[in-house]
PDB file of C-alpha atoms in Angstrom:
ATOM      1  CA  PRO A   1      13.170  31.581-129.182  1.00 84.00           C
ATOM      2  CA  ILE A   2      15.026  28.324-129.860  1.00 94.00           C
ATOM      3  CA  THR A   3      18.366  29.749-128.999  1.00 91.00           C
ATOM      4  CA  ALA A   4      17.075  31.265-125.256  1.00 89.00           C
ATOM      5  CA  LEU A   5      15.387  27.829-124.914  1.00 95.00           C
ATOM      6  CA  ARG A   6      19.001  26.003-125.916  1.00 95.00           C
ATOM      7  CA  LEU A   7      20.382  28.269-123.238  1.00 92.00           C
ATOM      8  CA  LEU A   8      17.636  27.459-120.501  1.00 92.00           C
ATOM      9  CA  VAL A   9      18.250  23.719-121.037  1.00 95.00           C
ATOM     10  CA  ARG A  10      22.295  24.205-120.908  1.00 93.00           C
ATOM     11  CA  VAL A  11      22.044  25.974-118.174  1.00 90.00           C
ATOM     12  CA  ILE A  12      19.670  23.896-115.857  1.00 92.00           C
ATOM     13  CA  TYR A  13      22.001  20.847-117.021  1.00 93.00           C
ATOM     14  CA  ASP A  14      25.152  22.609-116.297  1.00 88.00           C
ATOM     15  CA  SER A  15      23.876  23.949-112.809  1.00 87.00           C
ATOM     16  CA  LEU A  16      22.920  20.333-112.045  1.00 90.00           C
ATOM     17  CA  MET A  17      26.130  19.091-112.496  1.00 89.00           C
ATOM     18  CA  SER A  18      27.914  21.890-110.731  1.00 84.00           C
ATOM     19  CA  ASN A  19      25.758  21.266-107.683  1.00 86.00           C
ATOM     20  CA  VAL A  20      26.705  17.549-107.923  1.00 89.00           C
ATOM     21  CA  ALA A  21      30.541  18.370-108.319  1.00 85.00           C
ATOM     22  CA  VAL A  22      30.474  20.825-105.051  1.00 83.00           C
ATOM     23  CA  ALA A  23      28.101  18.793-102.960  1.00 86.00           C
ATOM     24  CA  ARG A  24      30.444  16.014-103.618  1.00 88.00           C
ATOM     25  CA  ALA A  25      33.615  18.163-102.994  1.00 85.00           C
ATOM     26  CA  VAL A  26      32.442  19.723 -99.757  1.00 84.00           C
ATOM     27  CA  LEU A  27      31.171  16.469 -98.349  1.00 90.00           C
ATOM     28  CA  THR A  28      34.061  14.376 -98.871  1.00 91.00           C
ATOM     29  CA  LYS A  29      37.317  16.395 -99.167  1.00 87.00           C
ATOM     30  CA  PRO A  30      38.965  18.598 -96.238  1.00 88.00           C
ATOM     31  CA  VAL A  31      38.371  22.308 -97.047  1.00 81.00           C
ATOM     32  CA  ASP A  32      42.285  22.670 -98.002  1.00 83.00           C
ATOM     33  CA  ASP A  33      42.034  20.204-100.684  1.00 83.00           C
ATOM     34  CA  ILE A  34      39.511  21.882-102.355  1.00 78.00           C
ATOM     35  CA  PRO A  35      40.968  24.103-105.040  1.00 77.00           C
ATOM     36  CA  SER A  36      40.234  27.870-105.512  1.00 75.00           C
ATOM     37  CA  LYS A  37      41.265  29.959-108.215  1.00 73.00           C
ATOM     38  CA  PHE A  38      40.448  32.928-110.160  1.00 71.00           C
ATOM     39  CA  VAL A  39      40.164  32.529-114.116  1.00 70.00           C
ATOM     40  CA  ARG A  40      40.004  35.456-116.479  1.00 70.00           C
ATOM     41  CA  ILE A  41      37.454  35.373-119.491  1.00 72.00           C
ATOM     42  CA  PRO A  42      37.346  38.135-121.708  1.00 73.00           C
ATOM     43  CA  LEU A  43      33.849  39.620-122.255  1.00 74.00           C
ATOM     44  CA  TYR A  44      33.367  41.640-125.144  1.00 76.00           C
ATOM     45  CA  VAL A  45      29.454  41.798-124.499  1.00 76.00           C
ATOM     46  CA  ARG A  46      28.252  45.446-123.997  1.00 76.00           C
ATOM     47  CA  ASP A  47      24.681  44.919-124.104  1.00 82.00           C
ATOM     48  CA  PRO A  48      23.093  45.620-120.715  1.00 81.00           C
ATOM     49  CA  ASN A  49      20.614  42.590-121.225  1.00 86.00           C
ATOM     50  CA  ALA A  50      23.024  40.450-122.432  1.00 83.00           C
ATOM     51  CA  LEU A  51      25.246  40.970-119.240  1.00 79.00           C
ATOM     52  CA  ALA A  52      22.373  40.860-117.033  1.00 82.00           C
ATOM     53  CA  VAL A  53      21.588  37.303-118.235  1.00 86.00           C
ATOM     54  CA  LEU A  54      25.171  36.329-118.003  1.00 81.00           C
ATOM     55  CA  SER A  55      25.522  37.883-114.450  1.00 79.00           C
ATOM     56  CA  MET A  56      22.277  35.707-113.172  1.00 83.00           C
ATOM     57  CA  ILE A  57      23.695  32.549-114.921  1.00 84.00           C
ATOM     58  CA  VAL A  58      26.964  33.296-113.151  1.00 79.00           C
ATOM     59  CA  CYS A  59      25.265  33.891-109.547  1.00 78.00           C
ATOM     60  CA  ALA A  60      23.155  30.704-110.050  1.00 77.00           C
ATOM     61  CA  THR A  61      25.969  28.141-110.441  1.00 74.00           C
ATOM     62  CA  PRO A  62      27.175  27.105-107.069  1.00 71.00           C
ATOM     63  CA  GLY A  63      31.051  27.799-106.305  1.00 68.00           C
ATOM     64  CA  THR A  64      31.467  30.813-108.237  1.00 68.00           C
ATOM     65  CA  LEU A  65      31.111  34.298-108.156  1.00 62.00           C
ATOM     66  CA  SER A  66      31.881  37.363-110.565  1.00 59.00           C
ATOM     67  CA  ARG A  67      33.621  40.534-110.179  1.00 61.00           C
ATOM     68  CA  ASN A  68      34.225  43.357-112.324  1.00 59.00           C
ATOM     69  CA  PHE A  69      37.725  44.858-113.079  1.00 50.00           C
ATOM     70  CA  THR A  70      38.815  47.697-115.441  1.00 50.00           C
ATOM     71  CA  ALA A  71      42.508  47.105-116.653  1.00 50.00           C
ATOM     72  CA  GLY A  72      42.769  50.354-118.914  1.00 48.00           C
ATOM     73  CA  LEU A  73      39.963  52.543-120.107  1.00 41.00           C
ATOM     74  CA  SER A  74      38.839  50.033-122.833  1.00 44.00           C
ATOM     75  CA  ARG A  75      39.352  46.695-121.263  1.00 49.00           C
ATOM     76  CA  VAL A  76      36.552  44.966-119.071  1.00 49.00           C
ATOM     77  CA  GLY A  77      36.461  41.274-118.068  1.00 55.00           C
ATOM     78  CA  LEU A  78      35.049  39.136-115.918  1.00 55.00           C
ATOM     79  CA  ILE A  79      36.647  36.915-113.489  1.00 52.00           C
ATOM     80  CA  LEU A  80      35.204  33.687-112.011  1.00 47.00           C
ATOM     81  CA  ASP A  81      36.224  32.512-108.854  1.00 45.00           C
ATOM     82  CA  LEU A  82      36.145  28.464-109.349  1.00 41.00           C
TER      83      LEU A  82
END
């Protein structure tokens, strides 16, 4: 229970900070000056519930998206478009 609460607080805080950063970038910079890139993050979690929670967190964060890929049969990763 305490771990879930700590995660919730962290997600809310990070989401608020991300909202401010994205709003500032969108309102003050030309579109061509807003950097976009893919970041590869190894994902070792296999539990369906943990993957569902991670997907919800990524989807709730402004300016990000997730995309699954498979490179070979044993490697699965998560890519965030930041």
